[in-house]
Coordinates of C-alpha atoms and ligand atoms in Angstrom, one line a residue:
E1 CA 0.0 0.0 0.0
Q2 CA 1.3 3.4 -0.9
D3 CA 0.0 5.0 2.3
G4 CA 1.8 2.3 4.3
K5 CA -1.4 0.9 5.8
V6 CA -1.2 -2.7 6.9
V7 CA -4.4 -4.7 6.5
E8 CA -5.1 -7.2 9.3
Y9 CA -7.1 -10.3 8.8
L10 CA -8.6 -12.1 11.9
L11 CA -8.4 -15.8 11.7
K12 CA -10.2 -17.9 14.2
V13 CA -8.6 -21.4 14.8
L14 CA -9.9 -24.0 17.3
V15 CA -7.7 -26.1 19.5
V16 CA -9.5 -29.2 20.7
G17 CA -8.7 -32.6 22.1
D18 CA -9.1 -34.5 25.4
L19 CA -8.2 -33.2 28.8
G20 CA -4.5 -33.1 29.5
V21 CA -3.3 -33.7 26.0
G22 CA -1.4 -30.4 26.0
K23 CA -3.7 -28.0 24.2
T24 CA -2.9 -25.0 26.5
S25 CA 0.8 -25.9 26.5
I26 CA 1.0 -25.9 22.7
I27 CA -0.8 -22.5 22.6
Q28 CA 1.5 -21.1 25.2
R29 CA 4.5 -22.4 23.5
Y30 CA 3.5 -21.0 20.1
V31 CA 2.2 -17.7 21.3
N32 CA 4.6 -16.9 24.2
G33 CA 7.5 -19.2 23.6
L34 CA 7.0 -20.7 27.1
F35 CA 6.4 -24.1 28.7
D36 CA 5.0 -24.3 32.2
R37 CA 4.4 -27.6 33.9
E38 CA 1.1 -26.4 35.4
Y39 CA -1.6 -24.4 33.6
K40 CA -4.7 -23.7 35.6
A41 CA -7.7 -25.2 33.9
T42 CA -10.0 -22.2 33.9
I43 CA -13.5 -23.2 33.0
G44 CA -14.7 -21.9 29.7
V45 CA -12.9 -20.6 26.6
D46 CA -9.6 -18.8 26.5
F47 CA -8.1 -16.8 23.6
A48 CA -4.6 -16.3 22.6
Y49 CA -3.4 -14.2 19.7
K50 CA -0.4 -14.3 17.4
L51 CA 0.4 -11.8 14.7
I52 CA 1.7 -13.5 11.5
P53 CA 3.2 -11.2 8.9
I54 CA 2.1 -12.4 5.5
S55 CA 3.5 -9.7 3.2
K56 CA 4.5 -6.0 3.4
D57 CA 0.9 -4.9 3.7
K58 CA -0.9 -7.9 5.1
V59 CA -0.8 -9.5 8.5
V60 CA -2.9 -12.3 10.0
R61 CA -4.1 -12.0 13.6
L62 CA -4.4 -15.6 14.5
Q63 CA -7.0 -16.1 17.3
L64 CA -6.5 -19.5 19.0
W65 CA -9.5 -20.7 20.9
D66 CA -8.5 -22.9 23.9
I67 CA -11.1 -24.9 25.9
A68 CA -11.0 -25.9 29.5
G69 CA -13.3 -28.0 31.5
Q70 CA -15.5 -29.2 28.7
E71 CA -13.2 -31.7 27.1
R72 CA -14.7 -34.7 28.7
Y73 CA -17.9 -34.3 26.7
G74 CA -16.0 -34.5 23.4
N75 CA -18.2 -31.8 21.9
M76 CA -18.7 -28.1 22.1
T77 CA -21.5 -25.7 21.4
R78 CA -22.1 -24.2 17.9
V79 CA -21.2 -20.8 19.4
Y80 CA -17.7 -22.0 20.1
Y81 CA -17.2 -23.2 16.5
R82 CA -18.8 -20.3 14.8
E83 CA -16.8 -18.6 12.1
A84 CA -13.7 -20.8 12.7
F85 CA -11.5 -21.3 9.6
G86 CA -9.4 -24.2 10.8
A87 CA -8.8 -26.5 13.8
M88 CA -6.1 -28.5 15.5
I89 CA -7.0 -31.7 17.2
V90 CA -4.4 -32.7 19.8
F91 CA -3.9 -36.1 21.3
D92 CA -1.3 -37.4 23.8
L93 CA 1.2 -40.0 22.4
S94 CA 1.7 -41.4 26.0
R95 CA -2.1 -42.1 26.2
P96 CA -3.2 -43.9 23.0
N97 CA -6.9 -43.8 23.9
T98 CA -6.8 -40.0 23.4
L99 CA -6.3 -40.8 19.7
D100 CA -9.7 -42.6 19.7
S101 CA -11.3 -39.4 20.7
V102 CA -9.9 -37.6 17.7
R103 CA -12.7 -39.1 15.5
K104 CA -15.3 -37.7 17.9
W105 CA -13.7 -34.3 17.8
K106 CA -13.5 -34.3 14.0
A107 CA -17.1 -35.3 13.6
D108 CA -18.2 -32.6 16.1
I109 CA -16.3 -30.0 14.1
D110 CA -17.7 -31.1 10.8
A111 CA -21.2 -31.2 12.2
K112 CA -21.1 -27.7 13.6
V113 CA -18.9 -25.5 11.4
R114 CA -18.3 -25.1 7.7
L115 CA -16.4 -22.6 5.5
P116 CA -18.6 -19.7 4.3
D117 CA -18.4 -21.0 0.6
A118 CA -21.1 -22.2 -1.6
K119 CA -20.1 -25.8 -1.1
Q120 CA -20.0 -25.6 2.7
T121 CA -16.6 -27.2 2.7
P122 CA -15.5 -28.6 6.1
I123 CA -12.8 -26.4 7.7
P124 CA -9.2 -27.8 7.4
V125 CA -8.1 -29.8 10.4
I126 CA -4.6 -30.9 11.4
L127 CA -3.7 -33.5 14.0
L128 CA -1.0 -33.0 16.6
A129 CA 0.5 -36.1 18.2
N130 CA 1.8 -34.3 21.3
K131 CA 4.3 -35.2 24.0
C132 CA 6.7 -36.9 21.5
D133 CA 9.4 -36.2 24.0
M134 CA 7.9 -38.8 26.4
V135 CA 7.7 -41.8 24.1
K136 CA 10.2 -43.6 21.9
N137 CA 9.2 -45.2 18.6
S138 CA 5.5 -45.2 19.4
I139 CA 4.5 -43.5 16.2
N140 CA 3.5 -45.6 13.2
P141 CA 3.6 -43.1 10.4
A142 CA 1.7 -45.2 7.9
Q143 CA -1.0 -45.8 10.5
L144 CA -1.3 -42.1 11.2
D145 CA -1.3 -41.3 7.5
A146 CA -4.2 -43.8 7.0
F147 CA -6.0 -42.4 10.0
C148 CA -5.8 -38.8 8.6
K149 CA -7.0 -39.9 5.2
E150 CA -9.9 -41.9 6.6
N151 CA -11.0 -38.9 8.7
S152 CA -10.3 -36.1 6.2
I153 CA -7.5 -34.6 8.2
V154 CA -5.0 -32.5 6.3
K155 CA -1.8 -33.7 7.9
W156 CA -0.4 -34.9 11.2
F157 CA 2.6 -33.7 13.1
E158 CA 4.4 -35.1 16.1
T159 CA 4.9 -32.3 18.5
S160 CA 6.3 -31.5 21.9
A161 CA 5.2 -28.3 23.7
K162 CA 7.8 -29.1 26.3
E163 CA 10.8 -29.5 23.9
N164 CA 9.5 -27.1 21.3
I165 CA 9.2 -29.6 18.6
N166 CA 7.1 -28.9 15.5
V167 CA 4.8 -26.4 17.3
E168 CA 5.6 -23.5 15.0
E169 CA 5.7 -25.7 11.9
S170 CA 2.3 -27.3 12.5
C171 CA 0.6 -24.0 13.3
T172 CA 2.2 -22.3 10.2
H173 CA 1.1 -25.2 8.0
L174 CA -2.5 -24.8 9.1
V175 CA -2.5 -21.1 8.5
K176 CA -1.0 -21.6 5.0
T177 CA -3.6 -24.2 4.3
I178 CA -6.4 -21.8 5.3
L179 CA -5.0 -18.9 3.3
E180 CA -4.8 -21.0 0.2
I181 CA -8.4 -21.8 0.5
E182 CA -9.6 -18.2 0.7
Ligands
GDP201 P1 -4.8 -29.4 28.2 O1 -5.7 -29.9 29.2 O2 -5.0 -30.2 26.9 O3 -4.8 -27.9 28.0 O4 -3.3 -29.9 28.6 P2 -2.2 -29.0 29.3 O5 -1.5 -28.0 28.4 O6 -2.7 -28.4 30.6 O7 -1.1 -30.1 29.6 C1 -1.4 -31.2 30.5 C2 -0.1 -31.7 31.2 O8 0.7 -32.3 30.1 C3 0.7 -30.6 31.9 O9 1.3 -31.2 33.0 C4 1.7 -30.3 30.9 O10 2.9 -29.8 31.5 C5 2.0 -31.6 30.2 N1 2.5 -31.5 28.8 C6 1.9 -30.7 27.8 N2 2.6 -30.8 26.7 C7 3.6 -31.6 26.9 C8 4.7 -32.1 26.1 O11 4.8 -31.8 24.9 N3 5.6 -33.0 26.7 C9 5.4 -33.3 28.0 N4 6.3 -34.2 28.5 N5 4.4 -32.9 28.8 C10 3.5 -32.0 28.2
MG202 MG1 -6.0 -26.5 29.0

């Protein structure tokens, strides 16, 4: 822009998954560069923002929606999902049963939010296999590839909020995927 104005786009992204999988830790790591062993589980919805420069005159204000206290139901209200453009579903590699819940979360997302296009396309979702610092060789890449394909998930990443592995990469991948759609 000649007048030097920067246009800001607000992008709402959901972070869901079972209790204790590391949702808040991933958000804190990504947004603040920090890892804390204890995050208080406030009841309700929390927001965190990250500014992502896209070009000289464009910046994305990524709005990450964290949840607390409602994870055990495996579903959220439509209000929570409204106008989201993407989602991350997190599971805990040290608790394999948290992967089973991913299907439930994906179905809930698809049932309650769609992109504002004519085709009502489901929003892009990525899968975070978190706490990879805790387990050795527990990932079967072919199996996770198949899982993603089966559940229409864009891509999976093994992450560690603790050791700062793939947190930035996965978030950036989701944002890029969203921006390509628009
Ligand atoms: P949430 O309920 O999904 O928001 O999970 P939290 O972010 O509160 O994390 C639950 C517990 O797992 C906390 O004790 C975190 O310190 C721990 N945790 C989160 N991410 C990681 C990780 O990548 N590695 C390890 N070792 N622990 C983690
Ligand atoms: Mg939390």
